[in-house]
Each structure stands twice: as structure tokens, then as C-alpha cells.
PDB file of C-alpha atoms in Angstrom:
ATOM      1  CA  UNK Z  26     -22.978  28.432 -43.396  1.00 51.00           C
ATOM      2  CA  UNK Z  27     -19.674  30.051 -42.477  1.00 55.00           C
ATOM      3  CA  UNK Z  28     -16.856  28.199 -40.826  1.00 60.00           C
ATOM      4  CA  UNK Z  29     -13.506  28.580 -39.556  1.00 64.00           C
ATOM      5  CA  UNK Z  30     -10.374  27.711 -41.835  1.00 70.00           C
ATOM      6  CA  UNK Z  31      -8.368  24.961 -40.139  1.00 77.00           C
ATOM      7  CA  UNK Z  32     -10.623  24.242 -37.141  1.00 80.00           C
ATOM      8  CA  UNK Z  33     -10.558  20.510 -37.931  1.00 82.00           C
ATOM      9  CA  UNK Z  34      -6.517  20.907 -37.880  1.00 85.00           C
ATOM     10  CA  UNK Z  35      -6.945  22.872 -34.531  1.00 82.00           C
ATOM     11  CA  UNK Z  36      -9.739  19.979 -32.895  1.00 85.00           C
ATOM     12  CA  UNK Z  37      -7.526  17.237 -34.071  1.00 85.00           C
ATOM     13  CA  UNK Z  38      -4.172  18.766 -32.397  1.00 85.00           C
ATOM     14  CA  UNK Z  39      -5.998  19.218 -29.332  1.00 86.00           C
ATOM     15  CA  UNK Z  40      -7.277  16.008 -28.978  1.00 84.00           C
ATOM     16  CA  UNK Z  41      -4.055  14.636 -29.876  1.00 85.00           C
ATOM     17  CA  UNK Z  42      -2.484  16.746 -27.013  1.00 85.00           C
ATOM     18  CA  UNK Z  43      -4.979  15.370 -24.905  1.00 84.00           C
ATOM     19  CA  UNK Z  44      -4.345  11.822 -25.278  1.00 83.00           C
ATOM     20  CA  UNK Z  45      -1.071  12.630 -25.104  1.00 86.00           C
ATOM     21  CA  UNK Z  46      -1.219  13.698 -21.659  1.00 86.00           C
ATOM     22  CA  UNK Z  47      -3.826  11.050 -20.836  1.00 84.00           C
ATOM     23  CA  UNK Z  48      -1.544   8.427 -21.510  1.00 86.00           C
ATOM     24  CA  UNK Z  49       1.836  10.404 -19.214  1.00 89.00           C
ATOM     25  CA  UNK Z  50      -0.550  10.966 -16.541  1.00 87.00           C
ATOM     26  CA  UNK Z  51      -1.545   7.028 -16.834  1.00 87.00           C
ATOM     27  CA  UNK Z  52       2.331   6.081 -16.925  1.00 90.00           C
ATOM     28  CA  UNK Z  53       2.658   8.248 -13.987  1.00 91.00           C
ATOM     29  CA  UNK Z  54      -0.198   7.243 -12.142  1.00 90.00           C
ATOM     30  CA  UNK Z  55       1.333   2.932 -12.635  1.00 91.00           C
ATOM     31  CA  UNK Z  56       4.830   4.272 -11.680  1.00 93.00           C
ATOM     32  CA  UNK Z  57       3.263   5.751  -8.582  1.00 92.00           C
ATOM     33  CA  UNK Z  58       1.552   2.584  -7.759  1.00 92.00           C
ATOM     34  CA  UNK Z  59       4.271   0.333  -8.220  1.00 93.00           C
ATOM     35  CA  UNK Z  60       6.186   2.834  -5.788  1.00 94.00           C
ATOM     36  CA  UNK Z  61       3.682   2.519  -2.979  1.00 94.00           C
ATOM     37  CA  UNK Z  62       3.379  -1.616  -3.767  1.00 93.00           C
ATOM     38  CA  UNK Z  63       7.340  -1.716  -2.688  1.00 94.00           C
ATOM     39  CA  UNK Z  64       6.899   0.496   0.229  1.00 93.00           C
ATOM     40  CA  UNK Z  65       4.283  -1.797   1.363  1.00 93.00           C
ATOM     41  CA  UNK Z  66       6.607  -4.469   1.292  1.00 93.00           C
ATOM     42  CA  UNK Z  67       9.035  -3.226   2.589  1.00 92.00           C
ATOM     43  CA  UNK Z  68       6.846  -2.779   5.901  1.00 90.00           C
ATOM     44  CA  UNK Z  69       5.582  -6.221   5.490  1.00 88.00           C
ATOM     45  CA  UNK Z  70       8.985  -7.611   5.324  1.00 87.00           C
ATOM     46  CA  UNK Z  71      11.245  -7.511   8.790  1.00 81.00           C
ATOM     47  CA  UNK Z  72      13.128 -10.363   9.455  1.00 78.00           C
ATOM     48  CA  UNK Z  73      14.701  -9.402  12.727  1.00 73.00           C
ATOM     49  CA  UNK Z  74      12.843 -12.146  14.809  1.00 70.00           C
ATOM     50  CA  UNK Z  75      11.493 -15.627  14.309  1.00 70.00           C
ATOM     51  CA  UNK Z  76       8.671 -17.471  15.217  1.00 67.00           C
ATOM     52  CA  UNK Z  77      10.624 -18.631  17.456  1.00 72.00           C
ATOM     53  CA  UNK Z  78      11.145 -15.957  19.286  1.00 71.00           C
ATOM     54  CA  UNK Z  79       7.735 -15.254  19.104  1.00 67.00           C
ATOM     55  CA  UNK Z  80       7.050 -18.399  20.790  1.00 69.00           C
ATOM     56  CA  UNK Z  81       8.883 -17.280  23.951  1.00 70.00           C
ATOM     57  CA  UNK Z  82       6.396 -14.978  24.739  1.00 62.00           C
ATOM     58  CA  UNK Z  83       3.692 -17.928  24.678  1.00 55.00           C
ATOM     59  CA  UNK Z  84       0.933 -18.097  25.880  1.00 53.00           C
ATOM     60  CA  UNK Z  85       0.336 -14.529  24.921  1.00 57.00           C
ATOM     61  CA  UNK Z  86       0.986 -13.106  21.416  1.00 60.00           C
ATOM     62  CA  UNK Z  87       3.826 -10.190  21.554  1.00 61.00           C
ATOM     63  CA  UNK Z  88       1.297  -7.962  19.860  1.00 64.00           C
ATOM     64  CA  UNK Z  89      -1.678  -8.692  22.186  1.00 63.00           C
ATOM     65  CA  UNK Z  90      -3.694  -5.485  23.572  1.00 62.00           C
ATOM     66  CA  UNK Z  91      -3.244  -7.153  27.398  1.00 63.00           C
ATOM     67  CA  UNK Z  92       0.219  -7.815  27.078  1.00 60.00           C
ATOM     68  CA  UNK Z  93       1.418  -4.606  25.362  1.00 57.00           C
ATOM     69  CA  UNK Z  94      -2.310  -2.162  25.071  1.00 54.00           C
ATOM     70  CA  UNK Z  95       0.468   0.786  24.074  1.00 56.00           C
ATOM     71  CA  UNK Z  96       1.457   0.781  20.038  1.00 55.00           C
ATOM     72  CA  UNK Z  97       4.737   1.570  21.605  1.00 54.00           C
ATOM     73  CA  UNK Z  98       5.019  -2.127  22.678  1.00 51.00           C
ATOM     74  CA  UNK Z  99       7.520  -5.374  22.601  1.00 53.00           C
ATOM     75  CA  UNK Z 100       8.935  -6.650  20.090  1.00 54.00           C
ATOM     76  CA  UNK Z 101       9.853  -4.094  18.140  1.00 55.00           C
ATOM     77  CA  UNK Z 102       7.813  -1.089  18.800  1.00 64.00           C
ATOM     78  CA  UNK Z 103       5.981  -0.070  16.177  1.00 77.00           C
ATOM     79  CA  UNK Z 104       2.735  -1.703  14.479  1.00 79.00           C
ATOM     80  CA  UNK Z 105       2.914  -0.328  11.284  1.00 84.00           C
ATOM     81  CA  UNK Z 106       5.944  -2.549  10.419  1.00 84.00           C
ATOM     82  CA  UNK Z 107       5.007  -6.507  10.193  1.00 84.00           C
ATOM     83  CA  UNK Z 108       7.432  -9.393  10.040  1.00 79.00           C
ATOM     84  CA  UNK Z 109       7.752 -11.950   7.258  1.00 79.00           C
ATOM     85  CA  UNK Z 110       7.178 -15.228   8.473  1.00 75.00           C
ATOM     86  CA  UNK Z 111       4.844 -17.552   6.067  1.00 77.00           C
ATOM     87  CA  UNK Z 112       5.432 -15.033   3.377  1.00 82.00           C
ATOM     88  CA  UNK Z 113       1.633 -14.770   2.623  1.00 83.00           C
ATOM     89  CA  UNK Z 114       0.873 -11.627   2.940  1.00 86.00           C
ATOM     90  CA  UNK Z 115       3.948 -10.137   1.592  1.00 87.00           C
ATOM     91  CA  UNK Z 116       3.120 -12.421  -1.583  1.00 88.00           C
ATOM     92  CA  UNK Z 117      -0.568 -10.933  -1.576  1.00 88.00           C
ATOM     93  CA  UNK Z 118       0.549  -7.159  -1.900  1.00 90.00           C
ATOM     94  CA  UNK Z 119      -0.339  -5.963  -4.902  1.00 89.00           C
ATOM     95  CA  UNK Z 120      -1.163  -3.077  -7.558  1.00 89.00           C
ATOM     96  CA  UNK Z 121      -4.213  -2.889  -9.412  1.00 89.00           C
ATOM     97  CA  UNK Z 122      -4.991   0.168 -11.802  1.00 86.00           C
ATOM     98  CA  UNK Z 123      -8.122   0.606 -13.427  1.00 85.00           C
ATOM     99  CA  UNK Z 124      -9.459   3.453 -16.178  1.00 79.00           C
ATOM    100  CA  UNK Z 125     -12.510   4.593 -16.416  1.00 78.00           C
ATOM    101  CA  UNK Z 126     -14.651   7.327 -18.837  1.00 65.00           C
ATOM    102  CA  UNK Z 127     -12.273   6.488 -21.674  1.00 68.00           C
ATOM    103  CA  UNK Z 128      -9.207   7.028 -19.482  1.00 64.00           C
ATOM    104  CA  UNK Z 129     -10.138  10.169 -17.949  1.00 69.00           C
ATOM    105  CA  UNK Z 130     -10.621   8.945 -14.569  1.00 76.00           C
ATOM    106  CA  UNK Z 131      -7.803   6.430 -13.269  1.00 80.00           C
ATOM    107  CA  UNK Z 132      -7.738   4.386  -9.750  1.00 85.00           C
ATOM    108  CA  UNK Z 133      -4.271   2.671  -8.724  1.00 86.00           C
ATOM    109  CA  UNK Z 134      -5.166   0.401  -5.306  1.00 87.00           C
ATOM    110  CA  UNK Z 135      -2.458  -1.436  -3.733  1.00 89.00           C
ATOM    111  CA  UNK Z 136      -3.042  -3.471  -0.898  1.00 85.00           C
ATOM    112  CA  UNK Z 137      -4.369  -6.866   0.128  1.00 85.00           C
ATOM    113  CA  UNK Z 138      -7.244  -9.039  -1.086  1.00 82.00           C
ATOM    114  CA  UNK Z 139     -10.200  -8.742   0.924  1.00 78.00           C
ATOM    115  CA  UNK Z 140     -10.703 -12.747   1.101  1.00 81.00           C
ATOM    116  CA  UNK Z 141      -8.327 -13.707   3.205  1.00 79.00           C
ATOM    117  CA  UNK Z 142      -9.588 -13.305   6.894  1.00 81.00           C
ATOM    118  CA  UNK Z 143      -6.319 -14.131   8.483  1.00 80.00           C
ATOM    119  CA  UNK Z 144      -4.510 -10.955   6.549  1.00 84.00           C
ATOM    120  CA  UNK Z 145      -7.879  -9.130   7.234  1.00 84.00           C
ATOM    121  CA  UNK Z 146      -7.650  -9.507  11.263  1.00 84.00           C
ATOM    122  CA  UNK Z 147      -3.664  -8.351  11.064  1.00 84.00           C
ATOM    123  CA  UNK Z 148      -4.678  -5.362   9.418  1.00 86.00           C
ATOM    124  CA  UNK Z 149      -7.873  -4.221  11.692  1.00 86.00           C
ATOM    125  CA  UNK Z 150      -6.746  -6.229  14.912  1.00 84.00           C
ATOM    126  CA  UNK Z 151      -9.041  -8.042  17.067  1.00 84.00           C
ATOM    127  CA  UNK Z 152     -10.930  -7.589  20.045  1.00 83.00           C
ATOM    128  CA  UNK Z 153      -7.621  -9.254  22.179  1.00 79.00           C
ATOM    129  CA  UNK Z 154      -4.573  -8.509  18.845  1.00 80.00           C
ATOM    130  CA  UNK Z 155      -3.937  -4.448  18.335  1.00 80.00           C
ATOM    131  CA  UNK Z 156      -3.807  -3.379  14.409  1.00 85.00           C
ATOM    132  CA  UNK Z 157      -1.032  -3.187  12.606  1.00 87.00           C
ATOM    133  CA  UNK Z 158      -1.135  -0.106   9.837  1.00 89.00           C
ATOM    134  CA  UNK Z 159       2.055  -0.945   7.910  1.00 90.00           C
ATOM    135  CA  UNK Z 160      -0.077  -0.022   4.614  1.00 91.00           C
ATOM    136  CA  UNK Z 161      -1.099   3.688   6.142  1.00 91.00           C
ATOM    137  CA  UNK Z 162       2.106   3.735   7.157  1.00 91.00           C
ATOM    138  CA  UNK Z 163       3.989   3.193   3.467  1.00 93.00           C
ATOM    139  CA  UNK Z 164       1.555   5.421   2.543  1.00 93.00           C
ATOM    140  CA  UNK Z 165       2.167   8.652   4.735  1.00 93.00           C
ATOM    141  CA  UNK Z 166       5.908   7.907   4.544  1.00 94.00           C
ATOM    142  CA  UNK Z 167       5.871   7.833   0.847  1.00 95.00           C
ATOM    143  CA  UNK Z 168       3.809  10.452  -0.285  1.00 94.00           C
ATOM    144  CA  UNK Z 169       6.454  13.248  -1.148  1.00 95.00           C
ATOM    145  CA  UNK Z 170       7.446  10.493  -3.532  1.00 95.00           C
ATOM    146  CA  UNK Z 171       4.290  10.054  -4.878  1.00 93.00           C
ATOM    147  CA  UNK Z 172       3.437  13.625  -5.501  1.00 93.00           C
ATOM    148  CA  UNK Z 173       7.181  13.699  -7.235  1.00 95.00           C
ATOM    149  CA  UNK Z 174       5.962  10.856  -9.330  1.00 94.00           C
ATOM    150  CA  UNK Z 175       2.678  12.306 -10.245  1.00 90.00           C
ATOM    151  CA  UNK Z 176       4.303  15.761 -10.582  1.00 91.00           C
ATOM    152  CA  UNK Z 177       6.495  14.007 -13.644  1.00 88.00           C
ATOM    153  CA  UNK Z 178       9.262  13.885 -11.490  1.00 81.00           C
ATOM    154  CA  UNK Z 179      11.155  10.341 -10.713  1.00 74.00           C
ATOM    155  CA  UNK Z 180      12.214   8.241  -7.800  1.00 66.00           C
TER     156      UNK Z 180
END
């Protein structure tokens, strides 16, 4: 049986290279996450009214579909930014990253739990409460960051 001179050398520099860039792409892929996680938060995080000031708009809620059916509406015009009040769901943002296939394949999720039905209703609205998409909205605001990040550039 013939074989090639140095092939093992050769297989085992490849595979090294290929962990290698396993493990950057995996650094990359957690910096990235972490990125979006604060841009999330960020949205989740106005403090430019109370709950009292809320309050004056009793009975109806400042973000109801009657009061204000236009995204456009009160109090501060855009639904994809949400206001800190309990600090809940600003305390529930997280990253989770996951490898799969011997770290071929990895997922980074950021977002919310799925238990918490209070959280749950902010995000997809109610019949009578309109949505509010402050995690599309870090996301589609950050992505030239992300594809920096996952590029090997830094932010």
C-alpha cells in the first residue's frame, strides 16, 4: 500500500486550523450576542416618564389601540422603545449561546423568557394594548454592528 509522506502532518494542521477558526468564529458569535443583549436594553430602558404620568392618562393605558390605534402615538411615539418602570423585563434580557455538531453549528438568542405572560403580552400586544417591538427594533438598528462583529471587526 502506497501513501503520501507527511499527510498525517498535513490532516493534523488542518484540523488544527479548523478549530482554530471554530473557536474565533465562537468568540465572535458571544461578542455579537452580548452586543445585541445591550441594544435590547437600551430600548427597554427610557426613563423619561413615570408611572405617574402614566396614570394621568387613566382610565386608558397611553399605549392602548383606542386611544392611540397609530404606532405614531402619545407618549413618546414610537413602540419599539419601552420604559423602565418595575425593572423586570429589563432584568430578564438575556444572551444564551448554544453549540451544536461539535461546535460547527452555533445559536446566540437574546431576548426574554417565554414564561412570563406579562413580558409576553408587551411584546405581542393584546386585543385592546398595540405591540411594542423594541427587540426587532435593537435588532435592525444594530445589525451593521453585528455583521462588523462577525466579520472580525470590533465595536
Amino acid at each position: 500500500m502506497s501513501h503520501v509522506e507527511g499527510l498525517n502532518t498535513v490532516l493534523a494542521n488542518l484540523n488544527g486550523a479548523m478549530l482554530d477558526s471554530i473557536a474565533k468564529m465562537n468568540e465572535r458569535m458571544s461578542v455579537a450576542g452580548n452586543h445585541l443583549k445591550e441594544c435590547v436594553k437600551a430600548r427597554a430602558s427610557l426613563t423619561d416618564h413615570t408611572q405617574e404620568d402614566l396614570d394621568r392618562y387613566s382610565p386608558r393605558n397611553p399605549y392602548s389601540r383606542r386611544r392611540f390605534p397609530q404606532p405614531d402615538g402619545e407618549p413618546h411615539g414610537d413602540d419599539g422603545l419601552v420604559h423602565r418602570q418595575s425593572g423586570i423585563l429589563y432584568d430578564d434580557i438575556r444572551m444564551e449561546m448554544s453549540m451544536d455538531n461539535g461546535g460547527l453549528e452555533t445559536n446566540v438568542a437574546v431576548g426574554v423568557p417565554d414564561d412570563n405572560r406579562q413580558i409576553e403580552s408587551l411584546i405581542r400586544g393584546k386585543p385592546n394594548q398595540r405591540p411594542r417591538p423594541f427587540i426587532q427594533r435593537a435588532l435592525r438598528e444594530s445589525k451593521d454592528d453585528l455583521a462588523t462583529i462577525l466579520m472580525g471587526g470590533s465595536k
